[in-house]
mmCIF file of C-alpha atoms in Angstrom:
data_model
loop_
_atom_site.group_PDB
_atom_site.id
_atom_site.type_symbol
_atom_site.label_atom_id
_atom_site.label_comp_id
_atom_site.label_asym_id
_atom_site.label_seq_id
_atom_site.Cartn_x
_atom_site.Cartn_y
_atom_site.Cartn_z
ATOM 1 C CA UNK U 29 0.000 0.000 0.000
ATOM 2 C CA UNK U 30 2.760 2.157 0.757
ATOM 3 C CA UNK U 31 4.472 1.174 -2.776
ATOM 4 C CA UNK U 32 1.462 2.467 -4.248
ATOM 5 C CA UNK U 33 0.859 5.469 -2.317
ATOM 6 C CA UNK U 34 4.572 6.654 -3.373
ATOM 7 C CA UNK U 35 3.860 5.249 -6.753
ATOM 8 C CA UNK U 36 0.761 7.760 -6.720
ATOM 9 C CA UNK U 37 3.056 10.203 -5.246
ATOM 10 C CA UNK U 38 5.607 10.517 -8.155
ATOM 11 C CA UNK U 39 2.795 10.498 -10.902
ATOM 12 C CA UNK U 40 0.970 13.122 -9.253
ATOM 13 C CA UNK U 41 4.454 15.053 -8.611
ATOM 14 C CA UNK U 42 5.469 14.561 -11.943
ATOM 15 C CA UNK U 43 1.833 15.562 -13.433
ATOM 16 C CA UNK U 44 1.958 18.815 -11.151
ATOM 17 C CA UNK U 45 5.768 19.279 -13.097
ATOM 18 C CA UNK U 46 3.963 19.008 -16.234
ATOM 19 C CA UNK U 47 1.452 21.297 -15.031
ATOM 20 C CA UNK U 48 3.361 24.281 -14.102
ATOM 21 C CA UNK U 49 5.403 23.748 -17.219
ATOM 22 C CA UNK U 50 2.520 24.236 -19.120
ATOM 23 C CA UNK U 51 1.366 27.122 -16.921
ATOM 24 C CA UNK U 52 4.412 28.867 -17.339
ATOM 25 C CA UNK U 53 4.703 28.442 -21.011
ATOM 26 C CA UNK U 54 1.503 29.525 -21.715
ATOM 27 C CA UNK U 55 1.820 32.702 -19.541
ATOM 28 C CA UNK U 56 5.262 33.534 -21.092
ATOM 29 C CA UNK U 57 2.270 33.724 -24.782
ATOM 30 C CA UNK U 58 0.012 35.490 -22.660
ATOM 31 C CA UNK U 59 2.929 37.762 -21.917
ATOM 32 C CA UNK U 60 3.823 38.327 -25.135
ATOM 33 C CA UNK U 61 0.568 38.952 -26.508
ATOM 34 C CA UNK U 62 -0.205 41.150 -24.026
ATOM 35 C CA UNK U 63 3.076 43.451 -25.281
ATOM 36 C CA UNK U 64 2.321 43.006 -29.277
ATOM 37 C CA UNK U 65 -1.294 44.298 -27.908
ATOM 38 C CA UNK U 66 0.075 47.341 -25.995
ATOM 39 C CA UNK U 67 2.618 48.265 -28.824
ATOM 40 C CA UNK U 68 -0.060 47.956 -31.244
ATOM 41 C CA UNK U 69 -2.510 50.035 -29.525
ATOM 42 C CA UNK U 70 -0.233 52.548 -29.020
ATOM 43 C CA UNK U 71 0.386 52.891 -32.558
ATOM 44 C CA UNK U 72 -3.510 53.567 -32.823
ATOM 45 C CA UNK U 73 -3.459 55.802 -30.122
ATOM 46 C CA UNK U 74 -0.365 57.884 -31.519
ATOM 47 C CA UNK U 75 -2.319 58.306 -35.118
ATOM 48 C CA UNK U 76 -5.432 59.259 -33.528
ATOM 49 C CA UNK U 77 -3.855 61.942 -31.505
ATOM 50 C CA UNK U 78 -2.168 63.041 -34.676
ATOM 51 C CA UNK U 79 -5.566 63.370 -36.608
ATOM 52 C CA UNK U 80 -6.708 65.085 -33.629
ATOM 53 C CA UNK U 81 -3.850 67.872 -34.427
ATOM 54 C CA UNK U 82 -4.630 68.037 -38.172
ATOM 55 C CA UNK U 83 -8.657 68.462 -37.250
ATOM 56 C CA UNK U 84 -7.892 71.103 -34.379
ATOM 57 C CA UNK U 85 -5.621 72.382 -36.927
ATOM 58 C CA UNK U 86 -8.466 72.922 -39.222
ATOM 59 C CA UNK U 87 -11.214 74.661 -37.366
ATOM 60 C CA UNK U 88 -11.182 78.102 -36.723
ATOM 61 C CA UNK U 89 -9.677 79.546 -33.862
ATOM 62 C CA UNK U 90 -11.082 81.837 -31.020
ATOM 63 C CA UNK U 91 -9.391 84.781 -32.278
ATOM 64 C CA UNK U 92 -10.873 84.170 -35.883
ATOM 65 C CA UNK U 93 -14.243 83.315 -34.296
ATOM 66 C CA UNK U 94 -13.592 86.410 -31.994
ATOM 67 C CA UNK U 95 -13.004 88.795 -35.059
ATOM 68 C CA UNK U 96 -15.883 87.500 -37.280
ATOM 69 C CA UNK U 97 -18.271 87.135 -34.711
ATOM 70 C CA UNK U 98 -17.562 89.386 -31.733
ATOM 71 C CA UNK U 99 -20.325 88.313 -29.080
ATOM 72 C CA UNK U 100 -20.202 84.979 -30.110
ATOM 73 C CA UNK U 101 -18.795 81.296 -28.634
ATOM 74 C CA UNK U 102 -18.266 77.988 -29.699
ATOM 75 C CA UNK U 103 -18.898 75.067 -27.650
ATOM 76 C CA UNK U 104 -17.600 72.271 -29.041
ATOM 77 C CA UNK U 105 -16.816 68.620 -26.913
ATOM 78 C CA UNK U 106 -16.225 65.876 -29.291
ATOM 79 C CA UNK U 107 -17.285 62.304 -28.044
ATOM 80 C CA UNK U 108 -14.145 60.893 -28.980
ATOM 81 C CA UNK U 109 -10.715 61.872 -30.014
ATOM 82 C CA UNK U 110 -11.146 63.212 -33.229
ATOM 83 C CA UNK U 111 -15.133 63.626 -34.067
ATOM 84 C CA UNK U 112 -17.696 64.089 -37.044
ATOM 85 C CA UNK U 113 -19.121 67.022 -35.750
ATOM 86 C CA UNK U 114 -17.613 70.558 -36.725
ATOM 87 C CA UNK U 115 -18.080 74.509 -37.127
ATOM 88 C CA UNK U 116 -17.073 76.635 -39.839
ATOM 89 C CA UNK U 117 -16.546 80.483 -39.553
ATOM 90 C CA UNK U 118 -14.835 82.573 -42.543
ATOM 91 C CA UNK U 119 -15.446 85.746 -43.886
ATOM 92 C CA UNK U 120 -16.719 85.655 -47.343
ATOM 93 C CA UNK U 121 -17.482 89.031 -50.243
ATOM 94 C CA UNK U 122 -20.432 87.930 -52.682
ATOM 95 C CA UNK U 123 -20.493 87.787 -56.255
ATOM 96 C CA UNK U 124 -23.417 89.675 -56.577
ATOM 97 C CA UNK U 125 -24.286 93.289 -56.530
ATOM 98 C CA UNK U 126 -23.589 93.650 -52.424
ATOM 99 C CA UNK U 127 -19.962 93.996 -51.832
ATOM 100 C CA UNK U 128 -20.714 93.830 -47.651
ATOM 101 C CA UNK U 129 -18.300 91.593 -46.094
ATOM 102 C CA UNK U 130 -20.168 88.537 -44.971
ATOM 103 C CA UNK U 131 -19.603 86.408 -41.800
ATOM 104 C CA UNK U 132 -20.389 82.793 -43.239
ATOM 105 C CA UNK U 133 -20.863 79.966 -39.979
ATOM 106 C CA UNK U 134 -22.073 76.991 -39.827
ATOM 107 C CA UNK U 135 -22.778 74.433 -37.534
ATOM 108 C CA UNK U 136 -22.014 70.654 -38.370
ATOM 109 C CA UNK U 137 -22.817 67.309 -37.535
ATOM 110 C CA UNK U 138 -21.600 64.258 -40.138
ATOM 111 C CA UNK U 139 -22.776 61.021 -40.819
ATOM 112 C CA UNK U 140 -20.445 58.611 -38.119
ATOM 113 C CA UNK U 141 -18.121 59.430 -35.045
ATOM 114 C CA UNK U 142 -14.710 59.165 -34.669
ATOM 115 C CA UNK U 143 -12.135 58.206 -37.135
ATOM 116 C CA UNK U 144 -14.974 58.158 -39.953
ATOM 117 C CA UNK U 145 -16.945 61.217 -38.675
ATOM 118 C CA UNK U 146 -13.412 63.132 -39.159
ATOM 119 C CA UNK U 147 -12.964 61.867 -42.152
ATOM 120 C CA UNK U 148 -16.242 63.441 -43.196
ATOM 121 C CA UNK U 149 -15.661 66.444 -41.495
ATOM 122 C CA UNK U 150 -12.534 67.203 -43.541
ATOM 123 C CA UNK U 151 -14.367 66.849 -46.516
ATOM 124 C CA UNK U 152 -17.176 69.173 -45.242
ATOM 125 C CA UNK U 153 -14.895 71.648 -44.691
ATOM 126 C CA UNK U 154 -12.490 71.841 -47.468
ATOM 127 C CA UNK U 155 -16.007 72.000 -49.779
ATOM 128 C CA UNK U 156 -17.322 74.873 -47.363
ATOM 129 C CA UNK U 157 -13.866 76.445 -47.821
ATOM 130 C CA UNK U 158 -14.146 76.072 -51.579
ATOM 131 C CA UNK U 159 -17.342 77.630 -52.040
ATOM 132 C CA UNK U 160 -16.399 80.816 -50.709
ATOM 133 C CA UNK U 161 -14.526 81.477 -53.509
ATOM 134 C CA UNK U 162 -16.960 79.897 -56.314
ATOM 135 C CA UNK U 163 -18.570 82.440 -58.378
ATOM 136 C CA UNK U 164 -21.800 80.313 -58.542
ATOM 137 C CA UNK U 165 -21.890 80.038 -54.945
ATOM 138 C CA UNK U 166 -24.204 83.447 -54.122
ATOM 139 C CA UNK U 167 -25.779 82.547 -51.080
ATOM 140 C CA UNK U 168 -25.918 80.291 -48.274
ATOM 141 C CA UNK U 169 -28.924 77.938 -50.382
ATOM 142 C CA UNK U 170 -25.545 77.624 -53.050
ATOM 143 C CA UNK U 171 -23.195 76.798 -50.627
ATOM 144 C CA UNK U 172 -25.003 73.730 -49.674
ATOM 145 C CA UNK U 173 -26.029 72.688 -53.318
ATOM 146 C CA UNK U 174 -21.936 73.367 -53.622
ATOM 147 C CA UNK U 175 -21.000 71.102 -50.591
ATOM 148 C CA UNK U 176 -23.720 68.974 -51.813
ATOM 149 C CA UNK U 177 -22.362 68.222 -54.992
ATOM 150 C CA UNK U 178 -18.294 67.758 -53.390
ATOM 151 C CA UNK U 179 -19.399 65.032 -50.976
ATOM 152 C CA UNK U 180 -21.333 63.239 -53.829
ATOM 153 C CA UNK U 181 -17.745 64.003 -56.111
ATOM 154 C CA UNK U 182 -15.855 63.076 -52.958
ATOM 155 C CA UNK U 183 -17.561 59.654 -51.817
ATOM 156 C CA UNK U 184 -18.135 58.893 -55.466
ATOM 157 C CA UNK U 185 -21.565 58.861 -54.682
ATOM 158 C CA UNK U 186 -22.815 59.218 -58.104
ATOM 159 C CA UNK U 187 -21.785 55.809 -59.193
ATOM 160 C CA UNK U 188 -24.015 52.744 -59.174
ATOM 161 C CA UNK U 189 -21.376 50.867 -57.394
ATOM 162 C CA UNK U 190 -22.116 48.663 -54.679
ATOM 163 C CA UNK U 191 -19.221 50.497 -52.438
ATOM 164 C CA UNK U 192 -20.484 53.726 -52.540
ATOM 165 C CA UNK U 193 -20.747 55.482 -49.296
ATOM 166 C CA UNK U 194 -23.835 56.974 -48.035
ATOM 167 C CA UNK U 195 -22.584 59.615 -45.988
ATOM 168 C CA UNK U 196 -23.360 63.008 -45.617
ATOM 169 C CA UNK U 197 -24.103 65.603 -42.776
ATOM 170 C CA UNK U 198 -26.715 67.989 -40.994
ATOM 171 C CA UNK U 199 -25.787 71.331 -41.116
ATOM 172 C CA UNK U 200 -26.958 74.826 -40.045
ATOM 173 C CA UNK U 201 -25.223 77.314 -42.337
ATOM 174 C CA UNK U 202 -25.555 81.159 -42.284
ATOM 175 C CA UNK U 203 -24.318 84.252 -43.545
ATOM 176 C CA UNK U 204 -24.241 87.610 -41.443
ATOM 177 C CA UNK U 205 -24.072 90.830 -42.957
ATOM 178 C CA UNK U 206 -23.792 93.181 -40.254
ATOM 179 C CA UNK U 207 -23.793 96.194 -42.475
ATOM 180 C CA UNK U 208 -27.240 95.708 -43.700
ATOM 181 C CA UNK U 209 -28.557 93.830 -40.792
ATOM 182 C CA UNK U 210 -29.307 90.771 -42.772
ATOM 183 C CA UNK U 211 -29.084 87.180 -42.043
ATOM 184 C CA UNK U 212 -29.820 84.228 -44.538
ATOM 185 C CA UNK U 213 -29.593 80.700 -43.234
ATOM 186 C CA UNK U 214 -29.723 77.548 -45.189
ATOM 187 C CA UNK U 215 -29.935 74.092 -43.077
ATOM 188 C CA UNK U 216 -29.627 70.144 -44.068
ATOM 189 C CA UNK U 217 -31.712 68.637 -41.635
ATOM 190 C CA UNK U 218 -31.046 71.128 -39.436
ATOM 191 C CA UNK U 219 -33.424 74.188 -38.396
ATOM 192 C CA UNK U 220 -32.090 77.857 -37.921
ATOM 193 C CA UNK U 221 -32.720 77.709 -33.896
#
């Protein structure tokens, strides 16, 4: 009986060797995964942060906002790191027969969040950007026909492709001349107030 016990003994020792071999081995993968994880999602991190710089980059600053729009503010608080949602404030002269300096703004919201949203949001803004130089751009109802049009251009939206993106955005867009006292205002599923 005793045999057998110790016989027991040493199989159960040498199982529990076998064991902890095991255990050890497959922490050391554990281990290493864990490491290719954190270098990888540092990498992420690190290229989100820098899209972060190019979008804050991008959007106007308090001084310009400040200049253009004296008694005005912005509150902006993205959900994530970089976001879909933007605002747009230039100063724009019209084509037409008013030569008043115009204070165009717009508030934005794009189709996603995130990486995507600020994907969108760069193309909203370089086609709001655009337009204020576009001689068929008159008013702020042109403007979004313009912007309209780039995103469809952009997103190749005009194919009948099965990979076309179906993206877009809500906006609130006006255009202040102070001189007269006028306003105009042109939304995308968006109202004025």
């Amino acid at each position: 009986a005793l045999k057998s016990l110790e016989e027991q003994n040493a199989l159960i020792e040498g199982m529990n060797v076998k064991l902890e071999a095991q255990v050890k081995e497959r922490t050391a993968e554990i281990e290493k995964q864990k490491e290719e994880l954190a270098e990888i999602n540092e990498e992420i991190l690190s290229s989100i942060h820098y899209a972060k710089r190019i979008q804050t980059a991008i959007l106007p600053s308090d001084n310009h906002v400040k200049a253009l729009l004296p008694k005005s503010f912005v509150f902006y608080r993205p959900k994530d790191v970089v976001s879909g949602d933007f605002y747009f404030v230039e100063k724009a002269v019209p084509h037409g027969d008013n030569d008043n300096e115009l204070s165009v703004f717009a508030a934005v919201d794009c189709t996603g969040h995130g990486v995507p949203g600020a994907f969108m949001s760069i193309v909203g803004n370089n086609y709001l950007t655009s337009g204020l130089t576009e001689t068929s751009v008159n008013n702020t109802a042109d403007a979004l026909d313009f912007l309209n049009q780039g995103v469809v251009k952009a997103l190749r939206q005009d194919k009948d492709v099965e990979e076309t993106v179906r993206d877009g955005m809500d906006i609130s867009l006006c255009a202040l001349d102070r001189e007269a006292r006028v306003m105009q205002f042109s939304g995308a599923k968006n109202p004025v107030y």
